[in-house]
Coordinates of C-alpha atoms in Angstrom, one line a residue:
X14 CA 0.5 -0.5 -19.5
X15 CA 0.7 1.3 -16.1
X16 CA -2.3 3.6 -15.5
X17 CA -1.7 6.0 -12.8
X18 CA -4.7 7.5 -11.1
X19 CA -4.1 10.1 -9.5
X20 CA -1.0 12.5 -9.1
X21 CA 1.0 12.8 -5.7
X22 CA -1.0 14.9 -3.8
X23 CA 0.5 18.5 -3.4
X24 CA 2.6 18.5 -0.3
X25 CA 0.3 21.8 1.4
X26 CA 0.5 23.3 4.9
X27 CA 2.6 20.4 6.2
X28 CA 5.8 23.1 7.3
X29 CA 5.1 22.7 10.9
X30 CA 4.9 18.7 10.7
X31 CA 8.1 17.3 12.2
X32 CA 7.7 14.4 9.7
X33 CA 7.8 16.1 6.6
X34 CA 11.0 18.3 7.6
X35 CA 12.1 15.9 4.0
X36 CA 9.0 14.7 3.1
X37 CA 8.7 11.0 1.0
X38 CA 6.3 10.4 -1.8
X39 CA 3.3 7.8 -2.0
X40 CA 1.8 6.9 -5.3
X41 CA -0.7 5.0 -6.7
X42 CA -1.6 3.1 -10.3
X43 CA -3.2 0.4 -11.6
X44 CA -1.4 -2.1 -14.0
X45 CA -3.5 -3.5 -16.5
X46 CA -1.7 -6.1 -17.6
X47 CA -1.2 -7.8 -14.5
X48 CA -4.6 -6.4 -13.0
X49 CA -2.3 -5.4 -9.9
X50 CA -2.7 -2.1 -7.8
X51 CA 0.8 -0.9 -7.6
X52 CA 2.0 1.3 -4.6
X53 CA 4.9 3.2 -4.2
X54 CA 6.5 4.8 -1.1
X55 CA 9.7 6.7 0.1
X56 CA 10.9 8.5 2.4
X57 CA 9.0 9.1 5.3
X58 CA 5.1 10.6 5.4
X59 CA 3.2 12.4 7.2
X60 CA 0.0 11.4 9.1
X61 CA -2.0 13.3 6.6
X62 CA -0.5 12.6 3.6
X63 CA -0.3 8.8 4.6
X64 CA -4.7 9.2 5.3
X65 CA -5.1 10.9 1.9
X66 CA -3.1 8.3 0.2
X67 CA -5.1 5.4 1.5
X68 CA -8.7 7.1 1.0
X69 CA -7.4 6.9 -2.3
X70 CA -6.8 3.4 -2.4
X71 CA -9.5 2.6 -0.8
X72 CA -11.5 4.4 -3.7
X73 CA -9.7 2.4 -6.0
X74 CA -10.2 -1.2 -4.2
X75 CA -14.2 -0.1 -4.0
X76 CA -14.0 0.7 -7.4
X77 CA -12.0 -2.7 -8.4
X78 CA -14.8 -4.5 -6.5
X79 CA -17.8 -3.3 -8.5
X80 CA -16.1 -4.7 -11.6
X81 CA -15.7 -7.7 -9.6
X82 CA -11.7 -7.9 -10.3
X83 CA -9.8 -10.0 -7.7
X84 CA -8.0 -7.4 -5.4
X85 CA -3.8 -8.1 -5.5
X86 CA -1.7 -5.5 -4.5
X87 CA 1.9 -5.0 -4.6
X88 CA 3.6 -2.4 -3.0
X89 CA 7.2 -1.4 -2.7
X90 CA 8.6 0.2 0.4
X91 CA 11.9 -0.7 -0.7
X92 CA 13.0 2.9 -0.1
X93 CA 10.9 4.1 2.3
X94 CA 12.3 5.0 5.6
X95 CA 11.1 3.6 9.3
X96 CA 7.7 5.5 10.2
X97 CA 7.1 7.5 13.1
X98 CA 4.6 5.8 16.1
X99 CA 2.2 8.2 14.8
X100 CA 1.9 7.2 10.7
X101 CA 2.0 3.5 11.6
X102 CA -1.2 4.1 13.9
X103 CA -2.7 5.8 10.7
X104 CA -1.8 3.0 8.4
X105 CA -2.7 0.3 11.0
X106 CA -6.4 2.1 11.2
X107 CA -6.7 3.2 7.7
X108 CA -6.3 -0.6 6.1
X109 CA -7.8 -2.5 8.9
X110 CA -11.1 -2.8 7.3
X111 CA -9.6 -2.6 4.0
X112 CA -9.3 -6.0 2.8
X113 CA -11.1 -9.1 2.6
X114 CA -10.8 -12.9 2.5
X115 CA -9.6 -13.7 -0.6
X116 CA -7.3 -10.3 -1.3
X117 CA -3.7 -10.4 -1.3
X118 CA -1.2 -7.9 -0.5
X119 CA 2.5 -8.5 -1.3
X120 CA 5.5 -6.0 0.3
X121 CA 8.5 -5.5 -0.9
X122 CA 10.5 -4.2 1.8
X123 CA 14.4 -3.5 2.1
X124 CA 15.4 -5.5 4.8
X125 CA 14.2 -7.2 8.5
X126 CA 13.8 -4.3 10.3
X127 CA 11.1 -3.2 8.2
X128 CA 9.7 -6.5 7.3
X129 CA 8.7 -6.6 11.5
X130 CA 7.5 -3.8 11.7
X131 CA 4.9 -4.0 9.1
X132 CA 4.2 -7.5 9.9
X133 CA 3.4 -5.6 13.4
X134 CA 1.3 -3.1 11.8
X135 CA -0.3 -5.2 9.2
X136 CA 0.3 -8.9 10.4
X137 CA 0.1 -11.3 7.5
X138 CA -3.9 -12.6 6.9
X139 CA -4.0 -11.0 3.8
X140 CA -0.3 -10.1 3.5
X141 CA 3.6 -11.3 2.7
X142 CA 6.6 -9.9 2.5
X143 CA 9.5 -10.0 0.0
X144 CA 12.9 -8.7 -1.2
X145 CA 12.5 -9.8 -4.8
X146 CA 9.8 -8.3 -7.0
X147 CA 9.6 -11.4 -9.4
X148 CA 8.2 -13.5 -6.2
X149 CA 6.1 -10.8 -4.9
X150 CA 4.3 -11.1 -8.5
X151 CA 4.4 -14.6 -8.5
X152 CA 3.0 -14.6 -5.1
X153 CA -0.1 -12.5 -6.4
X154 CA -0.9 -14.2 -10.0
X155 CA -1.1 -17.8 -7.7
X156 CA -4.5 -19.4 -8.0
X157 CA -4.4 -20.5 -4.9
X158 CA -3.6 -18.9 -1.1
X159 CA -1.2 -21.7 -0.5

């Protein structure tokens, strides 16, 4: 069962943001079967819609961590657009204290373009990138960081 946390926030007072002239969507859940965050993102975002979404997942990944369950996130940006300069600063600050030794992050991404440049933004300590969701999850359930 997927648990989802928290409704997309309400798009407000974004009309005179250039990057939300069709604004995407970013959402957030918890599987508990899997124990896996789950993140989903189209389109493109906005700089304050893309800092709202990850205080919320950093609340959740705090929240994960007092009940001492193993952080593994998978996130699917297989239909989200290329970012502006200005969101991939935001996402580059806004997870770069985020995770820790031990945490693993799979991407599902649609193709090279966007696999550089979130391996640019993110690089790959904690991360790795993939077209097919069955090896993202295997990936994450591993035992090991092999």
């Amino acid at each position: 069962m997927t648990a989802l946390l928290k409704h997309p926030r309400p798009r407000r007072d974004l009309g005179n943001d250039p990057a939300t002239l069709m604004p995407g969507a970013l959402t957030l859940s918890y599987e508990t079967e899997s124990r896996f965050i789950l993140v989903s993102g189209n389109g493109m975002w906005s700089p304050r819609q893309l800092d709202e979404h990850l205080r919320d997942f950093a609340d959740l990944v705090d929240q994960l961590r007092r009940q001492h369950i193993r952080i593994r996130v998978l996130v699917d940006l297989k239909d989200a657009a290329i970012q502006t300069p200005e969101v991939t600063r935001v996402l580059a600050h806004g997870t770069r204290d985020c995770h820790r030794d031990g945490d693993r992050v799979a991407l599902l991404v649609p193709g090279s373009l966007a696999k550089m440049q979130m391996r640019r933004i993110l690089g790959t300590r904690h991360h790795n990138y993939f077209v097919s969701e069955s090896a993202a999850r295997l990936w994450l359930s591993a035992s090991d960081w092999s």
